[in-house]
XYZ file of C-alpha atoms in Angstrom:
384
model
C 6.812 -20.670 -24.870
C 8.629 -23.721 -26.640
C 6.359 -23.146 -29.551
C 6.834 -19.470 -29.649
C 10.594 -20.285 -29.246
C 10.761 -22.844 -32.339
C 8.671 -20.511 -34.543
C 10.875 -17.573 -33.811
C 14.178 -19.480 -34.170
C 13.859 -22.430 -36.568
C 16.832 -24.987 -36.474
C 18.151 -25.033 -40.204
C 17.256 -22.671 -43.173
C 14.139 -20.257 -42.937
C 13.777 -20.248 -46.529
C 10.058 -19.832 -47.283
C 8.704 -18.073 -44.010
C 7.514 -15.038 -46.421
C 5.174 -17.944 -48.593
C 4.427 -19.370 -45.225
C 3.398 -16.325 -43.591
C 1.453 -15.218 -46.886
C -0.555 -18.078 -47.675
C -0.974 -20.375 -44.438
C -1.214 -17.446 -41.837
C -4.851 -16.945 -42.115
C -7.094 -18.044 -39.681
C -10.679 -19.469 -41.319
C -12.059 -19.812 -38.230
C -12.058 -16.057 -37.472
C -15.666 -14.799 -38.958
C -16.183 -11.370 -36.530
C -15.188 -8.551 -38.523
C -13.653 -6.779 -35.898
C -11.349 -10.040 -35.676
C -10.351 -10.379 -39.448
C -9.291 -6.667 -39.027
C -6.971 -7.593 -35.932
C -5.731 -10.599 -37.754
C -4.635 -8.536 -41.340
C -2.863 -6.071 -38.938
C -0.852 -8.778 -37.311
C -0.141 -10.471 -40.435
C 0.538 -7.225 -41.822
C 2.921 -6.116 -39.256
C 4.723 -9.689 -39.297
C 5.665 -9.181 -42.953
C 6.968 -5.859 -42.507
C 8.935 -7.051 -39.814
C 10.299 -9.978 -42.127
C 10.681 -7.831 -45.061
C 12.731 -5.240 -42.594
C 14.946 -8.458 -41.765
C 15.810 -9.625 -44.963
C 16.990 -6.361 -46.553
C 19.194 -6.019 -43.374
C 20.665 -9.139 -44.190
C 20.572 -8.650 -48.277
C 22.076 -4.951 -47.994
C 24.644 -4.643 -44.692
C 25.985 -1.534 -43.634
C 28.764 -0.326 -44.844
C 32.124 0.727 -42.851
C 30.659 4.287 -42.664
C 27.508 3.454 -41.990
C 28.580 1.169 -38.947
C 31.109 4.313 -37.824
C 28.064 6.487 -38.151
C 26.121 4.063 -35.838
C 28.938 3.901 -33.585
C 29.394 7.224 -32.997
C 25.903 7.949 -32.562
C 25.898 5.026 -29.534
C 28.877 6.959 -28.053
C 27.560 10.283 -28.177
C 24.670 9.168 -26.456
C 26.753 7.371 -23.785
C 28.471 10.504 -22.983
C 25.808 12.730 -22.976
C 23.889 10.299 -20.150
C 27.315 10.026 -18.198
C 27.979 13.864 -18.542
C 24.101 14.848 -17.434
C 24.679 12.652 -14.237
C 28.091 14.027 -13.740
C 26.955 17.379 -14.408
C 24.401 17.183 -11.927
C 26.610 16.092 -9.353
C 29.083 18.898 -9.803
C 26.372 21.556 -10.105
C 25.030 20.277 -6.588
C 28.245 20.609 -5.308
C 29.207 23.639 -6.633
C 26.205 25.326 -5.283
C 26.167 23.735 -2.021
C 29.653 25.242 -1.259
C 28.460 28.699 -2.295
C 25.519 28.295 -0.051
C 27.775 27.475 2.408
C 29.969 30.549 1.783
C 27.670 33.080 1.392
C 26.690 35.485 4.126
C 23.441 36.270 3.017
C 21.970 32.939 2.629
C 23.609 32.240 6.225
C 21.357 34.326 7.858
C 18.140 33.259 5.848
C 15.995 30.262 6.588
C 14.307 30.261 3.082
C 17.685 30.135 1.353
C 18.367 26.641 3.153
C 15.286 25.065 1.035
C 16.801 26.079 -2.258
C 19.153 23.069 -2.368
C 16.562 20.637 -1.760
C 14.671 21.899 -4.393
C 17.319 21.911 -7.091
C 18.244 18.633 -6.014
C 14.848 17.385 -6.630
C 14.353 18.896 -9.580
C 17.100 17.315 -11.137
C 16.493 13.911 -9.737
C 13.088 14.262 -11.426
C 14.119 15.677 -14.896
C 17.213 14.047 -15.276
C 15.514 10.581 -15.914
C 13.467 12.071 -18.591
C 16.789 13.431 -20.486
C 17.920 9.856 -20.572
C 14.879 8.617 -21.681
C 15.204 10.723 -24.479
C 18.721 10.175 -25.441
C 18.123 6.657 -25.673
C 15.467 6.940 -27.719
C 17.799 8.542 -30.456
C 19.790 5.865 -30.233
C 20.034 3.881 -33.661
C 19.837 0.169 -33.561
C 19.740 -2.496 -36.498
C 16.279 -4.319 -35.380
C 13.558 -4.039 -32.827
C 14.756 -7.125 -31.514
C 17.877 -5.636 -30.386
C 16.278 -2.744 -28.826
C 14.054 -4.938 -26.884
C 16.922 -6.674 -25.598
C 18.752 -3.112 -24.727
C 15.722 -1.836 -23.064
C 15.277 -4.715 -20.986
C 18.662 -4.876 -19.713
C 17.868 -1.317 -18.510
C 13.775 -2.259 -16.983
C 16.049 -5.189 -14.973
C 19.496 -2.438 -14.222
C 17.072 0.161 -13.265
C 15.411 -1.927 -10.692
C 18.084 -3.659 -9.132
C 19.638 0.038 -8.514
C 16.594 1.120 -7.280
C 16.222 -1.858 -4.437
C 19.569 -1.024 -3.871
C 19.311 2.787 -3.706
C 15.574 3.645 -2.764
C 15.243 4.016 0.812
C 11.953 2.005 2.721
C 9.154 4.141 3.876
C 9.482 4.245 7.660
C 5.869 3.420 8.535
C 6.514 3.532 12.193
C 8.490 7.053 12.415
C 5.474 8.596 10.437
C 2.806 7.262 12.723
C 5.353 8.722 15.707
C 5.091 12.207 13.539
C 1.376 12.127 13.356
C 1.211 11.706 17.132
C 3.559 13.948 17.939
C 1.981 16.810 15.604
C -1.510 16.181 17.093
C -0.190 16.244 20.748
C 0.983 19.724 20.119
C -1.891 20.584 18.802
C -3.697 19.589 21.638
C -0.693 21.390 23.876
C -1.307 24.760 21.971
C -5.143 24.584 21.480
C -5.599 26.667 24.646
C -2.943 29.182 23.472
C -3.987 29.439 20.025
C -7.419 28.456 19.428
C -6.834 28.771 15.451
C -4.164 25.869 15.740
C -6.363 23.003 14.628
C -7.089 24.328 11.566
C -3.494 24.992 10.513
C -3.101 21.568 11.743
C -5.920 20.265 9.381
C -4.451 22.190 6.120
C -0.722 20.923 7.176
C -1.677 17.193 7.485
C -3.785 18.037 4.054
C -0.624 18.754 2.348
C 1.707 16.746 4.045
C -0.502 13.646 2.891
C 0.009 14.489 -0.191
C 3.633 15.152 -0.541
C 4.012 11.774 0.852
C 2.150 9.770 -0.687
C 3.801 11.621 -3.987
C 7.646 10.976 -2.428
C 6.525 7.404 -1.171
C 5.572 6.189 -4.931
C 8.309 7.955 -6.589
C 11.549 7.722 -4.142
C 10.398 4.843 -1.625
C 10.345 0.976 -1.835
C 8.291 -1.381 -0.286
C 9.129 -2.646 3.715
C 10.642 -5.945 3.648
C 8.500 -6.456 6.963
C 5.259 -6.647 6.063
C 3.106 -4.176 8.580
C -0.638 -5.511 9.230
C -2.978 -2.447 8.961
C -5.621 -3.287 11.376
C -2.529 -3.522 14.273
C -1.081 -0.652 13.446
C -4.643 1.449 13.395
C -4.778 -0.007 17.201
C -1.656 0.834 18.008
C -1.936 4.405 17.029
C -4.751 4.952 18.320
C -3.975 3.664 21.940
C -0.652 5.854 21.598
C -2.840 8.552 20.338
C -5.404 8.198 23.433
C -3.200 7.389 26.631
C 0.142 9.098 26.391
C -1.190 11.874 24.132
C -4.578 12.788 24.847
C -4.322 12.130 28.603
C -0.634 13.792 29.197
C -2.240 17.118 27.123
C -5.252 17.024 28.958
C -3.470 16.716 32.438
C -0.872 19.735 31.388
C -4.084 21.842 30.197
C -5.459 21.406 33.831
C -2.532 22.277 35.757
C -1.745 25.193 33.638
C -5.556 26.350 33.919
C -5.579 25.869 37.823
C -1.924 26.644 38.597
C 0.025 28.418 36.390
C 0.440 32.294 36.569
C -0.762 34.131 33.372
C 1.695 36.587 31.907
C 1.456 39.967 33.552
C 2.155 41.888 30.168
C -0.037 40.401 27.738
C -2.826 37.866 26.759
C -6.230 38.011 28.022
C -5.382 36.573 31.519
C -2.700 39.197 32.741
C -4.511 40.465 35.990
C -5.341 37.259 37.141
C -3.525 34.753 39.333
C -4.546 31.752 36.975
C -7.086 31.220 33.588
C -9.167 29.222 36.436
C -10.642 32.769 37.810
C -11.407 33.867 34.480
C -14.691 31.702 35.426
C -15.371 33.198 38.391
C -14.940 36.627 37.089
C -17.337 35.799 33.954
C -20.147 34.279 36.596
C -19.653 37.951 38.927
C -20.861 39.844 36.074
C -23.670 36.981 34.683
C -25.082 37.789 38.534
C -24.953 41.268 37.887
C -26.391 41.225 34.665
C -29.824 40.368 35.596
C -32.106 36.884 36.326
C -32.422 36.226 32.421
C -28.733 34.608 33.157
C -28.909 33.392 36.419
C -29.082 29.656 35.800
C -25.814 29.910 34.319
C -24.096 30.828 37.372
C -25.972 28.053 39.279
C -24.708 25.639 36.232
C -20.702 26.834 37.311
C -21.396 26.537 40.720
C -23.061 23.045 40.676
C -21.323 21.631 37.816
C -17.961 22.744 37.552
C -16.966 23.723 41.167
C -18.527 21.015 42.728
C -16.293 18.028 43.183
C -19.186 15.703 43.200
C -20.168 16.153 40.042
C -16.417 15.576 38.790
C -16.284 12.215 40.407
C -19.542 11.082 39.272
C -18.446 11.607 35.516
C -15.113 9.766 36.532
C -17.400 6.717 38.351
C -19.466 6.793 35.225
C -16.539 7.044 32.809
C -14.530 3.969 34.902
C -17.791 2.428 34.558
C -17.974 2.783 30.614
C -14.330 1.315 30.473
C -15.174 -1.900 32.570
C -18.006 -2.576 30.568
C -15.964 -2.339 27.166
C -13.724 -4.406 28.639
C -15.742 -6.848 29.689
C -17.609 -6.925 26.188
C -14.366 -7.628 25.112
C -13.612 -10.461 27.348
C -16.965 -12.136 26.556
C -16.750 -11.748 22.755
C -13.023 -13.311 23.336
C -14.263 -16.306 24.998
C -17.291 -16.835 22.311
C -14.845 -16.597 19.699
C -12.676 -19.234 21.320
C -16.030 -21.589 21.856
C -16.628 -20.950 18.269
C -13.132 -21.942 17.106
C -13.750 -24.881 19.485
C -16.993 -26.167 18.122
C -15.826 -25.744 14.685
C -12.867 -28.342 15.351
C -15.508 -30.407 16.773
C -17.689 -30.277 13.748
C -14.655 -31.120 11.690
C -14.102 -33.901 13.699
C -17.486 -35.386 13.708
C -17.197 -35.057 9.845
C -14.238 -36.554 9.632
C -15.728 -39.459 11.832
C -18.799 -39.661 9.844
C -16.974 -39.719 6.551
C -14.550 -42.912 8.134
C -17.857 -44.403 9.070
C -19.569 -44.188 5.945
C -16.320 -45.652 4.026
C -16.039 -48.537 6.097
C -19.937 -49.324 5.788
C -19.328 -48.963 1.516
C -16.382 -51.361 2.094
C -18.345 -53.679 3.917
C -21.416 -53.979 1.473
C -18.745 -54.156 -1.308
C -17.150 -57.140 0.162
C -20.472 -58.616 1.169
C -21.491 -58.029 -2.595
C -18.112 -59.833 -4.235
C -18.738 -62.566 -1.537
C -22.492 -63.378 -2.581
C -21.832 -62.833 -6.160
C -19.292 -65.493 -5.642
C -21.480 -67.953 -4.372
C -24.186 -67.656 -6.585
C -21.604 -68.317 -9.678
C -20.765 -71.283 -7.590
C -24.163 -72.291 -7.035
C -24.906 -71.692 -10.507
C -22.187 -73.610 -12.303
C -22.941 -77.364 -11.605
C -26.631 -77.027 -13.276
C -24.792 -76.058 -16.733
C -22.214 -78.974 -16.457
C -25.091 -81.400 -16.113
C -27.420 -79.877 -18.787
C -24.184 -80.135 -20.988
C -23.858 -83.835 -20.633
C -27.474 -84.879 -20.846
C -27.298 -82.994 -24.253
C -24.107 -85.279 -25.214
């Protein structure tokens, strides 16, 4: 960054920069054809920028030119402000018209017109402002970049303050609520799961688009695995079990409607099974096994208790497996910790042994030098 700043804003005179760019910009280490073309394009663009800046300094704008530039900038700003004010006034007038209109008050579809208009304006107004910003006359691309940067900052700051957070908890509860309603209504409307699937597909893509365009990231991060566990837990125990209990009570105890429906002549929905079994018994011996299944597997309480006992045994077994896995994980963590301590102990032991060997070698070298020095002195004296 410091090198680039020094290249762009040299202290002192900038004379000779064109000659430097022409004669000193080529990198002779470039050998490939594609790289040389890129370097030629970079030098050509650099020369165009330098010549444009030089022409701008040599021929400054006249008073009329500056007035035209100021007028164009002012017109662009006025159009942007007018667009924002016009959208706000249009929404206000349209909402007042819907409130005071007697035809719109009685139709539910008319209530969706205002959110549709607001959404269209929110989508179209930013593009209009960008077109107006592109028509603004600027003297140099550097100034245009600075203006754009001041705008990539103000927009982000305002969006952070203005954009709502995507409420994960509320959307999870909405999914659980919709699934619970589907389970509750499947007995009375068998095609309700198909409607729920289509609705979930549409809502998913609509919320995804809204999330990317209108929402910001939550301040508190959510752990995906934890949220999926919570979702499945809430979906299983309160929602599914509650819906199952309600449906069982409705099948066995609630009297159906006497005016409409397939059970209008019966005291409960459960009696429909008994009526069906009587028809099967009168139909012949070919389907005689179906009444036996209904008598001994559906009406017999022992089979229900057996299935319940098996279900509780499976749940208990899964709980014990999870507890055993937790214990194994704790033991493995302790083993890893102990292995780390053993490695540290061995490293310290090796380090102490290495230091002791170094001290012994140093002391050995010192003793050998002391013992070897006197004979050398004696031989020198004899030579003298």
